Short mmCIF file of C-alpha atoms in Angstrom, two decimals:
data_model
loop_
_atom_site.label_atom_id
_atom_site.label_comp_id
_atom_site.label_asym_id
_atom_site.label_seq_id
_atom_site.Cartn_x
_atom_site.Cartn_y
_atom_site.Cartn_z
CA MET A 15 -7.91 13.58 13.66
CA SER A 16 -11.22 15.06 12.66
CA LEU A 17 -11.63 17.57 15.46
CA ASP A 18 -14.67 17.99 17.65
CA CYS A 19 -16.88 20.47 15.77
CA GLY A 20 -17.27 22.38 19.04
CA LYS A 21 -13.56 23.15 18.90
CA THR A 22 -13.41 24.14 15.23
CA ASP A 23 -14.49 27.15 13.21
CA TYR A 24 -15.01 26.40 9.52
CA GLU A 25 -16.06 29.95 8.65
CA LEU A 26 -12.86 31.37 10.15
CA GLY A 27 -10.92 28.60 8.43
CA LYS A 28 -12.28 29.71 5.05
CA ARG A 29 -11.43 33.36 5.78
CA VAL A 30 -7.90 32.43 6.86
CA LEU A 31 -7.48 30.29 3.74
CA ALA A 32 -8.49 33.22 1.52
CA TYR A 33 -6.17 35.57 3.45
CA LEU A 34 -3.21 33.22 3.04
CA GLU A 35 -3.96 32.74 -0.65
CA ASN A 36 -3.97 36.52 -1.07
CA LYS A 37 -0.58 36.68 0.69
CA GLY A 38 0.79 33.90 -1.53
CA VAL A 39 1.66 31.59 1.36
CA GLU A 40 -1.09 28.95 1.25
CA THR A 41 -0.05 25.33 0.71
CA PRO A 42 -0.18 24.33 -3.00
CA ARG A 43 -3.38 22.38 -3.40
CA ILE A 44 -6.12 21.39 -5.80
CA LYS A 45 -9.82 21.61 -5.08
CA ASP A 46 -11.35 18.24 -4.33
CA GLN A 47 -14.80 16.95 -3.50
CA ILE A 48 -13.65 13.66 -1.97
CA SER A 49 -14.81 12.86 1.54
CA PRO A 50 -12.23 11.93 4.20
CA ALA A 51 -13.54 8.34 4.21
CA ALA A 52 -13.15 8.08 0.43
CA LYS A 53 -9.62 9.48 0.66
CA VAL A 54 -8.72 6.74 3.14
CA ASP A 55 -9.97 4.10 0.67
CA VAL A 56 -7.98 5.57 -2.24
CA ILE A 57 -4.77 5.91 -0.23
CA GLU A 58 -5.15 2.36 1.12
CA LYS A 59 -5.46 0.95 -2.40
CA ASN A 60 -2.45 2.85 -3.70
CA PHE A 61 -0.28 2.14 -0.67
CA LYS A 62 -0.95 -1.57 -1.14
CA GLU A 63 0.53 -1.22 -4.61
CA ILE A 64 3.60 0.59 -3.27
CA LEU A 65 4.30 -2.11 -0.68
CA THR A 66 3.74 -4.86 -3.24
CA VAL A 67 6.16 -3.23 -5.69
CA MET A 68 8.71 -3.11 -2.87
CA GLY A 69 8.38 -6.88 -2.56
CA LEU A 70 6.56 -7.05 0.77
CA ASP A 71 4.15 -9.90 1.50
CA LEU A 72 0.84 -8.32 2.45
CA THR A 73 -0.59 -11.67 3.51
CA ASP A 74 1.73 -11.62 6.53
CA ASP A 75 -0.14 -10.74 9.72
CA SER A 76 2.35 -7.95 10.47
CA LEU A 77 1.71 -6.22 7.14
CA LYS A 78 -1.82 -7.07 6.06
CA ASP A 79 -3.41 -4.08 7.83
CA THR A 80 -0.56 -1.63 7.16
CA PRO A 81 -2.09 0.06 4.08
CA ARG A 82 -5.29 0.83 6.00
CA ARG A 83 -3.34 2.01 9.04
CA VAL A 84 -1.23 4.36 6.92
CA ALA A 85 -4.23 5.73 5.04
CA THR A 86 -6.15 6.39 8.25
CA MET A 87 -3.08 7.97 9.85
CA PHE A 88 -2.59 10.30 6.87
CA ILE A 89 -6.16 11.62 6.83
CA ASN A 90 -7.14 11.55 10.50
CA GLU A 91 -3.86 12.16 12.34
CA MET A 92 -1.01 13.61 10.29
CA TYR A 93 -2.65 15.75 7.60
CA TRP A 94 -5.98 16.95 8.99
CA GLY A 95 -4.61 20.50 8.76
CA LEU A 96 -5.29 20.43 5.01
CA ASP A 97 -9.03 20.69 5.68
CA PRO A 98 -10.28 24.17 6.64
CA GLN A 99 -13.23 22.50 8.36
CA ASN A 100 -10.70 21.53 11.04
CA PHE A 101 -9.49 25.08 11.66
CA PRO A 102 -9.45 25.64 15.43
CA LYS A 103 -11.89 27.89 17.19
CA ILE A 104 -9.91 30.95 18.30
CA THR A 105 -11.07 33.07 21.19
CA ALA A 106 -9.98 36.70 20.92
CA VAL A 107 -11.39 39.07 23.52
CA GLU A 108 -11.40 42.83 23.87
CA ASN A 109 -8.23 44.19 25.45
CA LYS A 110 -10.15 45.94 28.24
CA MET A 111 -7.16 45.99 30.56
CA GLY A 112 -5.12 47.95 28.03
CA TYR A 113 -2.24 45.47 28.08
CA GLU A 114 0.52 46.82 25.81
CA SER A 115 3.49 44.53 26.50
CA MET A 116 4.67 41.38 24.79
CA VAL A 117 2.77 38.10 25.03
CA ILE A 118 4.92 35.06 24.25
CA GLU A 119 4.16 31.37 23.89
CA LYS A 120 7.49 29.56 23.61
CA ASN A 121 8.47 25.95 22.99
CA ILE A 122 5.24 25.08 21.17
CA VAL A 123 5.79 21.58 19.82
CA VAL A 124 5.95 21.25 16.03
CA HIS A 125 5.31 17.82 14.48
CA SER A 126 5.10 18.11 10.71
CA THR A 127 6.14 16.39 7.48
CA CYS A 128 8.61 17.53 4.84
CA GLU A 129 6.65 17.82 1.60
CA HIS A 130 9.77 16.97 -0.45
CA HIS A 131 10.48 13.52 1.03
CA PHE A 132 7.50 12.88 3.35
CA VAL A 133 9.62 12.34 6.45
CA MET A 134 9.24 14.03 9.81
CA ILE A 135 10.00 17.58 10.92
CA ASP A 136 10.33 17.89 14.71
CA GLY A 137 10.92 21.13 16.56
CA TYR A 138 9.56 24.08 18.46
CA ALA A 139 7.79 27.31 17.59
CA HIS A 140 8.06 30.53 19.59
CA VAL A 141 5.27 33.03 18.97
CA ALA A 142 4.81 36.56 20.31
CA TYR A 143 2.51 39.50 19.76
CA ILE A 144 1.86 42.92 21.25
CA PRO A 145 -1.89 43.44 21.76
CA LYS A 146 -3.84 46.33 20.35
CA ASP A 147 -7.62 45.96 20.59
CA LYS A 148 -7.63 42.17 21.08
CA VAL A 149 -5.95 39.57 23.26
CA LEU A 150 -5.86 35.90 22.42
CA GLY A 151 -6.52 32.86 24.58
CA LEU A 152 -3.03 31.46 25.16
CA SER A 153 -3.71 27.94 23.92
CA LYS A 154 -4.99 29.35 20.64
CA MET A 155 -1.46 30.08 19.46
CA ASN A 156 -0.60 26.42 20.09
CA ARG A 157 -3.65 25.35 18.09
CA VAL A 158 -2.72 27.56 15.14
CA VAL A 159 0.79 26.08 15.12
CA GLU A 160 -0.61 22.55 15.29
CA TYR A 161 -3.16 23.14 12.51
CA PHE A 162 -0.55 24.29 10.01
CA SER A 163 1.94 21.65 11.14
CA ARG A 164 -0.56 18.89 10.37
CA ARG A 165 0.04 18.98 6.64
CA PRO A 166 3.00 18.41 4.30
CA GLN A 167 5.17 21.49 4.78
CA ILE A 168 8.30 23.44 4.18
CA GLN A 169 9.41 25.30 7.28
CA GLU A 170 9.56 28.70 5.62
CA ARG A 171 5.91 28.50 4.57
CA LEU A 172 4.83 27.16 7.96
CA THR A 173 6.41 30.20 9.61
CA GLU A 174 4.60 32.58 7.25
CA GLN A 175 1.25 30.82 7.64
CA ILE A 176 1.37 31.10 11.42
CA TYR A 177 2.34 34.78 11.20
CA TYR A 178 -0.35 35.83 8.71
CA THR A 179 -3.08 33.84 10.47
CA LEU A 180 -2.38 35.67 13.72
CA GLU A 181 -2.15 38.98 11.86
CA HIS A 182 -5.61 38.33 10.41
CA VAL A 183 -7.17 37.26 13.71
CA LEU A 184 -5.55 39.88 15.95
CA GLU A 185 -5.71 42.71 13.40
CA THR A 186 -2.15 43.80 14.13
CA PRO A 187 1.20 43.27 12.39
CA ASP A 188 3.06 43.31 15.73
CA ILE A 189 3.75 39.58 15.66
CA ALA A 190 6.92 37.47 15.79
CA VAL A 191 7.25 33.80 14.86
CA LEU A 192 10.44 31.76 15.16
CA ILE A 193 10.72 28.02 14.49
CA SER A 194 13.69 25.77 15.22
CA ALA A 195 13.36 22.22 13.90
CA LYS A 196 15.19 19.10 12.81
CA HIS A 197 14.34 17.71 9.40
CA TYR A 198 14.62 13.98 8.91
CA CYS A 199 15.28 14.51 5.20
CA VAL A 200 18.60 15.93 6.45
CA LYS A 201 18.98 13.76 9.56
CA ALA A 202 18.08 10.30 8.21
CA ARG A 203 19.02 10.54 4.51
CA GLY A 204 21.19 12.63 2.21
CA VAL A 205 23.95 14.20 4.32
CA GLU A 206 22.67 12.35 7.45
CA ASP A 207 23.54 15.23 9.77
CA ILE A 208 21.91 14.33 13.09
CA ASN A 209 22.83 17.65 14.76
CA CYS A 210 21.65 20.18 12.18
CA GLU A 211 18.67 22.41 13.03
CA THR A 212 16.82 24.78 10.72
CA ILE A 213 15.74 28.16 12.09
CA THR A 214 13.19 30.37 10.35
CA SER A 215 11.56 33.59 11.50
CA LYS A 216 8.94 36.11 10.47
CA MET A 217 8.88 39.48 12.19
CA GLY A 218 6.24 42.12 11.57
CA GLY A 219 5.34 45.57 12.82
CA CYS A 220 7.44 46.67 15.79
CA PHE A 221 9.36 43.37 15.79
CA LYS A 222 10.61 44.21 12.30
CA GLU A 223 11.05 47.96 12.70
CA ASP A 224 12.24 48.26 16.32
CA MET A 225 15.47 46.45 17.20
CA ASN A 226 14.69 46.71 20.92
CA SER A 227 11.43 44.79 20.52
CA ARG A 228 13.11 42.17 18.37
CA ASN A 229 15.97 41.75 20.83
CA GLU A 230 13.58 41.52 23.78
CA PHE A 231 11.69 38.72 22.02
CA LEU A 232 14.87 36.81 21.20
CA SER A 233 16.24 37.32 24.70
CA LEU A 234 13.06 36.09 26.37
CA ILE A 235 12.78 32.91 24.30
CA ARG A 236 16.42 32.11 25.07
CA SER A 237 16.09 32.88 28.78
CA ALA A 238 14.54 29.55 29.76
CA GLY A 239 15.71 27.01 27.26
CA GLY A 240 14.46 28.38 23.96
CA VAL A 241 16.50 28.81 20.78
#
């Protein structure tokens, strides 16, 4: 979806993009000047060719609108996280109360797409930080996860992008990100293992250096149905 401009922050999106590029974890991309509407038209045309090559009859009423549906879905629903204009507005406020303990958002839904086979990745992200000068609105962690999920991904990079975005916004390395997900490139093709889950993590600051902080994070996300 193209998000409500009142809920997005393009300037922050550009700063985050530059920060991730500097860290070497931004999604491989080329610069383009094509509008979202023009992208839909191009994808529709090319997806028609794909379906025709597969031998499908696009005059059938079940299929005739499929290329347009897929193109619109790609740009407006599944991959809007490729556009920094859609970066979510993030509210970080001064930590006036001096809160120094862990803040965790667990079981954040991850819906993404494997960039190798363009099939689904479904799972959960668990995100924690220890505040210094700033505290974050709780839903903002969910929005960061969703933004980077809404693009073709590999799970390792997704984990790093979430971590470094929060590091940039919160101005602290004391952040932990753990993702557990099922990949349909493993579940529905290849080895066809329906039970396999992939777990990735990125720990920084005290979560990396202090085993007690790391163990507390892992214990808390397991305590009520996490990993």
